[in-house]
mmCIF file of C-alpha atoms in Angstrom:
data_model
loop_
_atom_site.group_PDB
_atom_site.id
_atom_site.type_symbol
_atom_site.label_atom_id
_atom_site.label_comp_id
_atom_site.label_asym_id
_atom_site.label_seq_id
_atom_site.Cartn_x
_atom_site.Cartn_y
_atom_site.Cartn_z
ATOM 1 C CA MET A 1 -15.159 2.579 46.119
ATOM 2 C CA PRO A 2 -14.322 1.379 42.694
ATOM 3 C CA ASN A 3 -10.723 0.862 41.821
ATOM 4 C CA THR A 4 -9.806 3.640 39.297
ATOM 5 C CA ARG A 5 -6.134 2.845 39.085
ATOM 6 C CA LEU A 6 -4.960 2.021 35.659
ATOM 7 C CA PRO A 7 -2.785 -1.093 35.324
ATOM 8 C CA ILE A 8 0.921 -0.614 34.380
ATOM 9 C CA TYR A 9 1.353 -0.594 30.587
ATOM 10 C CA LEU A 10 3.938 -3.182 29.519
ATOM 11 C CA ASP A 11 2.722 -3.896 25.950
ATOM 12 C CA TYR A 12 5.237 -1.673 24.099
ATOM 13 C CA ALA A 13 5.674 -4.396 21.508
ATOM 14 C CA ALA A 14 2.055 -3.639 20.430
ATOM 15 C CA THR A 15 2.245 0.161 20.447
ATOM 16 C CA THR A 16 3.760 3.051 22.212
ATOM 17 C CA PRO A 17 2.478 6.416 23.362
ATOM 18 C CA VAL A 18 3.241 9.428 21.239
ATOM 19 C CA HIS A 19 6.270 11.233 22.696
ATOM 20 C CA PRO A 20 5.432 14.803 23.760
ATOM 21 C CA GLN A 21 8.236 16.133 21.482
ATOM 22 C CA VAL A 22 6.677 14.274 18.559
ATOM 23 C CA LEU A 23 3.174 15.726 19.264
ATOM 24 C CA ASN A 24 4.612 19.196 19.378
ATOM 25 C CA ALA A 25 6.317 18.779 16.075
ATOM 26 C CA MET A 26 3.085 17.622 14.535
ATOM 27 C CA LEU A 27 0.655 20.212 15.842
ATOM 28 C CA PRO A 28 1.362 23.115 13.441
ATOM 29 C CA TYR A 29 0.410 20.935 10.485
ATOM 30 C CA PHE A 30 -3.117 20.237 11.787
ATOM 31 C CA SER A 31 -4.348 23.794 11.823
ATOM 32 C CA GLN A 32 -1.733 26.293 10.618
ATOM 33 C CA SER A 33 0.422 24.763 7.836
ATOM 34 C CA PHE A 34 -2.394 22.452 6.829
ATOM 35 C CA GLY A 35 -2.184 22.538 3.038
ATOM 36 C CA ASN A 36 -2.109 19.657 0.654
ATOM 37 C CA SER A 37 1.448 18.999 -0.345
ATOM 38 C CA SER A 38 0.327 18.556 -3.963
ATOM 39 C CA SER A 39 -0.969 22.113 -4.192
ATOM 40 C CA ILE A 40 1.145 24.845 -5.713
ATOM 41 C CA HIS A 41 0.114 27.755 -3.574
ATOM 42 C CA LEU A 42 1.840 28.893 -0.338
ATOM 43 C CA TYR A 43 -0.014 26.357 1.987
ATOM 44 C CA GLY A 44 0.856 23.531 -0.295
ATOM 45 C CA GLN A 45 4.457 24.666 -0.533
ATOM 46 C CA GLN A 46 4.645 24.782 3.297
ATOM 47 C CA ALA A 47 3.352 21.232 3.489
ATOM 48 C CA GLU A 48 5.638 20.005 0.749
ATOM 49 C CA GLY A 49 8.547 21.623 2.488
ATOM 50 C CA ALA A 50 7.753 19.776 5.766
ATOM 51 C CA LEU A 51 7.184 16.527 3.844
ATOM 52 C CA GLU A 52 10.599 16.660 2.070
ATOM 53 C CA SER A 53 12.336 17.683 5.254
ATOM 54 C CA ALA A 54 10.815 14.582 6.907
ATOM 55 C CA ARG A 55 11.955 12.432 4.029
ATOM 56 C CA GLU A 56 15.573 13.779 4.418
ATOM 57 C CA THR A 57 15.406 13.073 8.107
ATOM 58 C CA LEU A 58 14.461 9.442 7.602
ATOM 59 C CA ALA A 59 17.003 9.099 4.765
ATOM 60 C CA SER A 60 19.779 10.173 7.167
ATOM 61 C CA TRP A 61 18.888 7.516 9.677
ATOM 62 C CA LEU A 62 18.332 4.836 6.951
ATOM 63 C CA ASN A 63 21.721 6.003 5.269
ATOM 64 C CA CYS A 64 20.071 6.273 1.930
ATOM 65 C CA LEU A 65 19.021 8.762 -0.660
ATOM 66 C CA PRO A 66 15.824 10.824 0.193
ATOM 67 C CA GLU A 67 14.229 9.485 -3.036
ATOM 68 C CA GLU A 68 14.628 6.003 -1.747
ATOM 69 C CA VAL A 69 12.198 6.779 1.084
ATOM 70 C CA LEU A 70 8.428 6.271 0.409
ATOM 71 C CA PHE A 71 5.736 7.207 2.840
ATOM 72 C CA THR A 72 2.688 4.975 3.526
ATOM 73 C CA SER A 73 -0.111 4.778 6.089
ATOM 74 C CA CYS A 74 1.410 2.056 8.251
ATOM 75 C CA GLY A 75 3.942 -0.760 8.466
ATOM 76 C CA THR A 76 1.452 -3.235 7.097
ATOM 77 C CA GLU A 77 0.963 -1.130 3.998
ATOM 78 C CA SER A 78 4.671 -0.905 3.647
ATOM 79 C CA ASP A 79 5.115 -4.684 3.684
ATOM 80 C CA ASN A 80 2.171 -5.116 1.314
ATOM 81 C CA LEU A 81 3.713 -2.703 -1.206
ATOM 82 C CA ALA A 82 7.133 -4.268 -0.879
ATOM 83 C CA LEU A 83 5.945 -7.832 -1.417
ATOM 84 C CA ARG A 84 3.271 -7.302 -4.049
ATOM 85 C CA GLY A 85 5.067 -4.559 -5.907
ATOM 86 C CA ALA A 86 8.446 -6.295 -6.013
ATOM 87 C CA ALA A 87 7.072 -9.800 -6.703
ATOM 88 C CA LEU A 88 4.833 -8.737 -9.540
ATOM 89 C CA ALA A 89 7.527 -6.600 -11.060
ATOM 90 C CA ALA A 90 10.074 -9.503 -10.858
ATOM 91 C CA ARG A 91 7.588 -11.741 -12.630
ATOM 92 C CA GLN A 92 6.907 -9.089 -15.270
ATOM 93 C CA ARG A 93 10.633 -8.382 -15.842
ATOM 94 C CA LYS A 94 12.131 -11.825 -15.724
ATOM 95 C CA GLY A 95 9.447 -14.472 -15.091
ATOM 96 C CA ALA A 96 10.392 -14.911 -11.492
ATOM 97 C CA ASN A 97 7.765 -17.059 -9.680
ATOM 98 C CA HIS A 98 9.346 -18.124 -6.388
ATOM 99 C CA LEU A 99 8.852 -16.376 -2.974
ATOM 100 C CA LEU A 100 10.993 -17.281 -0.017
ATOM 101 C CA ILE A 101 9.886 -16.198 3.447
ATOM 102 C CA SER A 102 10.305 -17.203 7.057
ATOM 103 C CA PRO A 103 7.488 -18.916 8.936
ATOM 104 C CA VAL A 104 7.744 -16.351 11.756
ATOM 105 C CA GLU A 105 6.799 -13.304 9.748
ATOM 106 C CA HIS A 106 4.179 -10.764 10.744
ATOM 107 C CA HIS A 107 0.779 -11.461 9.117
ATOM 108 C CA ALA A 108 1.372 -8.366 6.914
ATOM 109 C CA VAL A 109 4.042 -10.361 5.129
ATOM 110 C CA SER A 110 2.852 -13.998 5.494
ATOM 111 C CA LYS A 111 -0.739 -13.355 4.443
ATOM 112 C CA THR A 112 0.388 -11.137 1.564
ATOM 113 C CA ALA A 113 2.755 -13.888 0.365
ATOM 114 C CA GLN A 114 0.015 -16.447 0.705
ATOM 115 C CA GLN A 115 -2.340 -14.269 -1.386
ATOM 116 C CA LEU A 116 0.348 -13.892 -4.098
ATOM 117 C CA ALA A 117 0.490 -17.672 -4.155
ATOM 118 C CA ASP A 118 -3.363 -18.116 -4.160
ATOM 119 C CA LEU A 119 -4.266 -15.363 -6.664
ATOM 120 C CA HIS A 120 -1.259 -15.053 -8.799
ATOM 121 C CA GLY A 121 0.294 -18.511 -8.760
ATOM 122 C CA PHE A 122 3.602 -17.728 -7.004
ATOM 123 C CA ASP A 123 5.445 -20.714 -5.601
ATOM 124 C CA LEU A 124 5.658 -19.827 -1.861
ATOM 125 C CA GLU A 125 8.345 -21.688 0.132
ATOM 126 C CA PHE A 126 8.941 -21.209 3.940
ATOM 127 C CA LEU A 127 12.445 -21.161 5.311
ATOM 128 C CA PRO A 128 13.171 -23.320 8.434
ATOM 129 C CA VAL A 129 13.864 -21.669 11.776
ATOM 130 C CA ASP A 130 15.819 -22.959 14.736
ATOM 131 C CA PRO A 131 14.219 -23.528 18.167
ATOM 132 C CA ALA A 132 14.733 -19.836 18.956
ATOM 133 C CA GLY A 133 12.813 -18.804 15.860
ATOM 134 C CA MET A 134 15.900 -17.683 14.025
ATOM 135 C CA VAL A 135 16.603 -18.059 10.369
ATOM 136 C CA GLN A 136 20.203 -19.197 9.661
ATOM 137 C CA PRO A 137 21.868 -17.462 6.651
ATOM 138 C CA GLU A 138 23.107 -20.796 5.095
ATOM 139 C CA TRP A 139 19.418 -21.968 4.923
ATOM 140 C CA VAL A 140 18.648 -18.990 2.682
ATOM 141 C CA ALA A 141 21.683 -19.612 0.494
ATOM 142 C CA THR A 142 20.674 -23.211 -0.130
ATOM 143 C CA ARG A 143 17.084 -22.377 -1.052
ATOM 144 C CA ILE A 144 17.399 -19.393 -3.392
ATOM 145 C CA ARG A 145 16.495 -20.488 -6.935
ATOM 146 C CA THR A 146 17.002 -19.015 -10.335
ATOM 147 C CA ASP A 147 13.339 -17.984 -10.428
ATOM 148 C CA THR A 148 13.284 -16.497 -6.897
ATOM 149 C CA ALA A 149 11.534 -13.206 -6.924
ATOM 150 C CA LEU A 150 12.024 -12.059 -3.404
ATOM 151 C CA VAL A 151 13.301 -13.204 -0.027
ATOM 152 C CA SER A 152 11.631 -11.699 3.110
ATOM 153 C CA VAL A 153 12.958 -12.275 6.647
ATOM 154 C CA ILE A 154 11.712 -10.268 9.540
ATOM 155 C CA TYR A 155 14.369 -8.181 11.277
ATOM 156 C CA ALA A 156 13.156 -8.843 14.852
ATOM 157 C CA ASN A 157 10.047 -10.894 15.688
ATOM 158 C CA ASN A 158 7.181 -9.103 17.310
ATOM 159 C CA GLU A 159 6.022 -12.172 19.317
ATOM 160 C CA ILE A 160 9.157 -13.671 20.745
ATOM 161 C CA GLY A 161 11.635 -10.924 20.194
ATOM 162 C CA THR A 162 14.332 -12.854 18.270
ATOM 163 C CA ILE A 163 16.695 -10.890 16.097
ATOM 164 C CA ASN A 164 17.587 -12.401 12.790
ATOM 165 C CA PRO A 165 21.019 -12.104 11.131
ATOM 166 C CA ILE A 166 19.714 -9.673 8.478
ATOM 167 C CA LYS A 167 23.129 -8.325 7.370
ATOM 168 C CA GLU A 168 24.374 -11.844 6.547
ATOM 169 C CA ILE A 169 21.159 -12.862 4.834
ATOM 170 C CA GLY A 170 21.156 -9.709 2.850
ATOM 171 C CA ARG A 171 24.724 -10.251 1.733
ATOM 172 C CA ILE A 172 23.759 -13.686 0.384
ATOM 173 C CA CYS A 173 20.714 -12.339 -1.528
ATOM 174 C CA ARG A 174 22.919 -9.580 -3.016
ATOM 175 C CA GLU A 175 25.573 -12.022 -4.148
ATOM 176 C CA GLN A 176 22.896 -14.152 -5.754
ATOM 177 C CA GLY A 177 21.044 -11.241 -7.374
ATOM 178 C CA VAL A 178 17.781 -11.699 -5.441
ATOM 179 C CA LEU A 179 15.739 -8.901 -3.896
ATOM 180 C CA PHE A 180 15.704 -8.890 -0.088
ATOM 181 C CA HIS A 181 12.996 -7.410 2.116
ATOM 182 C CA THR A 182 12.883 -7.085 5.853
ATOM 183 C CA ASP A 183 9.987 -6.034 8.069
ATOM 184 C CA ALA A 184 11.861 -3.626 10.466
ATOM 185 C CA VAL A 185 8.655 -2.407 12.212
ATOM 186 C CA GLN A 186 9.345 -3.961 15.496
ATOM 187 C CA ALA A 187 13.163 -3.241 15.257
ATOM 188 C CA ALA A 188 13.424 0.338 14.327
ATOM 189 C CA GLY A 189 13.101 1.759 17.875
ATOM 190 C CA TYR A 190 15.946 -0.352 19.171
ATOM 191 C CA LEU A 191 18.304 -1.456 16.424
ATOM 192 C CA THR A 192 20.221 0.125 13.599
ATOM 193 C CA VAL A 193 18.128 0.735 10.378
ATOM 194 C CA ASP A 194 21.172 1.569 8.320
ATOM 195 C CA THR A 195 20.095 0.044 4.986
ATOM 196 C CA LYS A 196 23.648 -0.155 3.533
ATOM 197 C CA GLN A 197 24.883 -2.019 6.685
ATOM 198 C CA LEU A 198 21.930 -4.406 6.543
ATOM 199 C CA ASN A 199 22.280 -5.049 2.775
ATOM 200 C CA VAL A 200 18.565 -4.765 2.159
ATOM 201 C CA ASP A 201 16.573 -3.745 -0.951
ATOM 202 C CA LEU A 202 13.326 -3.098 0.809
ATOM 203 C CA LEU A 203 12.816 -2.133 4.501
ATOM 204 C CA ALA A 204 9.437 -1.374 6.192
ATOM 205 C CA LEU A 205 8.780 0.960 9.059
ATOM 206 C CA GLY A 206 5.749 1.751 11.305
ATOM 207 C CA ALA A 207 5.896 4.953 13.350
ATOM 208 C CA HIS A 208 3.728 3.860 16.330
ATOM 209 C CA LYS A 209 6.262 1.241 17.387
ATOM 210 C CA PHE A 210 8.833 3.962 18.225
ATOM 211 C CA TYR A 211 6.788 6.766 19.977
ATOM 212 C CA GLY A 212 5.293 8.152 16.785
ATOM 213 C CA PRO A 213 1.632 8.328 15.712
ATOM 214 C CA LYS A 214 -0.494 5.521 14.447
ATOM 215 C CA GLY A 215 -1.418 5.663 10.847
ATOM 216 C CA VAL A 216 1.859 6.450 9.219
ATOM 217 C CA GLY A 217 4.707 4.166 7.883
ATOM 218 C CA GLY A 218 7.626 4.246 5.656
ATOM 219 C CA LEU A 219 9.279 2.014 3.054
ATOM 220 C CA TYR A 220 12.844 2.151 1.894
ATOM 221 C CA ILE A 221 13.187 1.059 -1.692
ATOM 222 C CA ARG A 222 16.826 0.751 -2.930
ATOM 223 C CA LYS A 223 17.460 2.792 -6.076
ATOM 224 C CA GLY A 224 16.956 0.606 -9.151
ATOM 225 C CA THR A 225 14.683 -1.831 -7.359
ATOM 226 C CA PRO A 226 11.824 -2.800 -9.857
ATOM 227 C CA ILE A 227 8.474 -2.241 -8.143
ATOM 228 C CA LEU A 228 4.968 -1.834 -9.268
ATOM 229 C CA PRO A 229 2.373 0.412 -7.461
ATOM 230 C CA VAL A 230 -0.311 -1.349 -5.500
ATOM 231 C CA GLN A 231 -2.432 1.729 -4.723
ATOM 232 C CA THR A 232 -3.020 3.859 -7.841
ATOM 233 C CA GLY A 233 -4.423 7.238 -8.452
ATOM 234 C CA GLY A 234 -2.356 10.454 -8.168
ATOM 235 C CA SER A 235 1.288 10.934 -8.711
ATOM 236 C CA GLN A 236 2.313 11.134 -5.034
ATOM 237 C CA GLU A 237 5.452 9.156 -3.973
ATOM 238 C CA ARG A 238 6.819 8.929 -7.564
ATOM 239 C CA GLY A 239 3.628 7.255 -8.695
ATOM 240 C CA LEU A 240 4.217 4.302 -6.328
ATOM 241 C CA ARG A 241 1.758 5.172 -3.649
ATOM 242 C CA ALA A 242 -1.220 7.399 -4.617
ATOM 243 C CA GLY A 243 -3.077 9.448 -1.973
ATOM 244 C CA THR A 244 -2.916 12.744 -0.232
ATOM 245 C CA HIS A 245 0.042 12.922 2.127
ATOM 246 C CA ASN A 246 -0.632 12.841 5.830
ATOM 247 C CA THR A 247 1.761 15.746 6.598
ATOM 248 C CA PRO A 248 1.437 15.932 10.380
ATOM 249 C CA TYR A 249 1.916 12.275 10.868
ATOM 250 C CA ILE A 250 4.837 12.088 8.473
ATOM 251 C CA VAL A 251 6.524 14.950 10.432
ATOM 252 C CA GLY A 252 5.779 13.031 13.612
ATOM 253 C CA MET A 253 7.353 9.943 12.233
ATOM 254 C CA ALA A 254 10.542 11.771 11.363
ATOM 255 C CA GLU A 255 10.763 13.364 14.781
ATOM 256 C CA ALA A 256 10.032 9.961 16.454
ATOM 257 C CA LEU A 257 12.661 8.099 14.480
ATOM 258 C CA THR A 258 15.244 10.764 15.366
ATOM 259 C CA LEU A 259 14.479 10.472 19.023
ATOM 260 C CA ALA A 260 14.612 6.760 18.883
ATOM 261 C CA GLN A 261 17.809 6.336 16.927
ATOM 262 C CA SER A 262 19.709 9.150 18.575
ATOM 263 C CA ASN A 263 19.138 7.601 21.962
ATOM 264 C CA ARG A 264 19.180 4.015 20.862
ATOM 265 C CA GLU A 265 22.347 2.757 22.425
ATOM 266 C CA LYS A 266 21.750 4.361 25.887
ATOM 267 C CA HIS A 267 18.079 3.370 25.996
ATOM 268 C CA SER A 268 18.807 -0.215 24.782
ATOM 269 C CA ALA A 269 21.444 -0.676 27.482
ATOM 270 C CA GLN A 270 19.007 0.333 30.178
ATOM 271 C CA LEU A 271 16.231 -1.954 28.759
ATOM 272 C CA ILE A 272 18.667 -4.956 28.439
ATOM 273 C CA HIS A 273 19.542 -4.606 32.091
ATOM 274 C CA MET A 274 15.885 -4.694 33.124
ATOM 275 C CA ARG A 275 14.999 -7.338 30.604
ATOM 276 C CA ASP A 276 17.577 -9.760 31.835
ATOM 277 C CA TYR A 277 16.795 -9.037 35.522
ATOM 278 C CA LEU A 278 13.098 -9.920 34.747
ATOM 279 C CA ILE A 279 14.100 -13.062 32.837
ATOM 280 C CA GLY A 280 16.405 -14.242 35.438
ATOM 281 C CA HIS A 281 13.975 -13.828 38.346
ATOM 282 C CA VAL A 282 11.002 -15.316 36.437
ATOM 283 C CA LEU A 283 12.946 -18.499 35.481
ATOM 284 C CA GLU A 284 14.477 -18.867 38.999
ATOM 285 C CA GLU A 285 11.366 -18.184 41.032
ATOM 286 C CA ILE A 286 8.461 -19.599 39.007
ATOM 287 C CA PRO A 287 8.200 -23.380 38.300
ATOM 288 C CA ASP A 288 7.316 -24.757 34.912
ATOM 289 C CA VAL A 289 8.038 -21.675 32.886
ATOM 290 C CA GLN A 290 9.889 -21.423 29.553
ATOM 291 C CA LEU A 291 11.568 -18.410 27.864
ATOM 292 C CA THR A 292 10.580 -18.251 24.222
ATOM 293 C CA GLY A 293 12.845 -16.671 21.642
ATOM 294 C CA HIS A 294 16.570 -16.365 21.631
ATOM 295 C CA ALA A 295 18.354 -16.030 25.018
ATOM 296 C CA SER A 296 20.540 -13.144 24.005
ATOM 297 C CA GLN A 297 19.799 -12.151 20.308
ATOM 298 C CA ARG A 298 16.481 -10.602 21.167
ATOM 299 C CA LEU A 299 15.025 -7.143 21.249
ATOM 300 C CA PRO A 300 16.205 -5.063 24.288
ATOM 301 C CA ASN A 301 12.555 -4.400 25.362
ATOM 302 C CA HIS A 302 11.180 -7.867 24.796
ATOM 303 C CA THR A 303 10.515 -10.827 27.055
ATOM 304 C CA SER A 304 8.223 -13.727 26.180
ATOM 305 C CA PHE A 305 7.359 -16.734 28.425
ATOM 306 C CA VAL A 306 5.152 -19.846 28.366
ATOM 307 C CA PHE A 307 3.770 -20.820 31.758
ATOM 308 C CA ARG A 308 2.652 -24.470 31.960
ATOM 309 C CA ASP A 309 -1.153 -24.929 32.114
ATOM 310 C CA VAL A 310 -1.681 -21.172 32.082
ATOM 311 C CA ASP A 311 -3.554 -19.407 29.189
ATOM 312 C CA GLY A 312 -1.560 -16.343 28.206
ATOM 313 C CA ASN A 313 -4.662 -14.093 27.504
ATOM 314 C CA ALA A 314 -6.185 -15.009 30.834
ATOM 315 C CA LEU A 315 -2.940 -14.111 32.592
ATOM 316 C CA LEU A 316 -2.982 -10.670 30.957
ATOM 317 C CA MET A 317 -6.429 -9.964 32.223
ATOM 318 C CA LEU A 318 -5.653 -10.579 35.806
#
């Protein structure tokens, strides 16, 4: 008989299942309160009410004003809007032409920055990282220039799990008057997303990394941050992101972030125990294996190894 057993899913850095509580919160907005949030009639008012309630929920966890929260279709779009919108606005406003990013960014950041360099002539500079893939704050401080438009450093790396010292990097950027963006897509389910504590001007989220639906994201934009729209059309999201709101998914993201952040410390402690147990036994029992990323400053749910003479993709398919 064929083997119908599914393998154990361990790829939670790629995506997570939708939590049942999240799904239940979303369901009414598919077929009951299904209106367009831009419409003025009852159905539109219901959708708008749900939308703004979700915005307030995200703002409470981000420790910011509701009007500083913008909804997008995913973390990648959030990163694109942050980089393109802020860089082009900084050039328009003060002639800034320098982008400073880490070499370990998600492609949503690195490829966007590269396109800004290729198509718009920005001077793109990559920060160094240490052997664990971490950016040291002093390296940022010595590379900021008078024409720096934006600094972008990932909160926690999606491949090796290393957590960067975002709070300290943000403080340096704030002191030098330079905008600071962080991609928090991988981190939001396990680390604080308090924007005041992190000293960020722009912070990107993607719901499907913390038990929310795919196809919805968020972007924190600190009040007063100059930014230009990338997607134009209607007046949604204060004119910064045109397009009909995906109300059920936005509601789901708010519910998912609430679940993730309210249980964050307990959940992380459980995961760290299992993570370190796995790391210890793999390093002890398997020869010629190397842990990648930082030994302790890494995501609670993340392990990453290199096995000598073994192709990683082939190993996953066993």
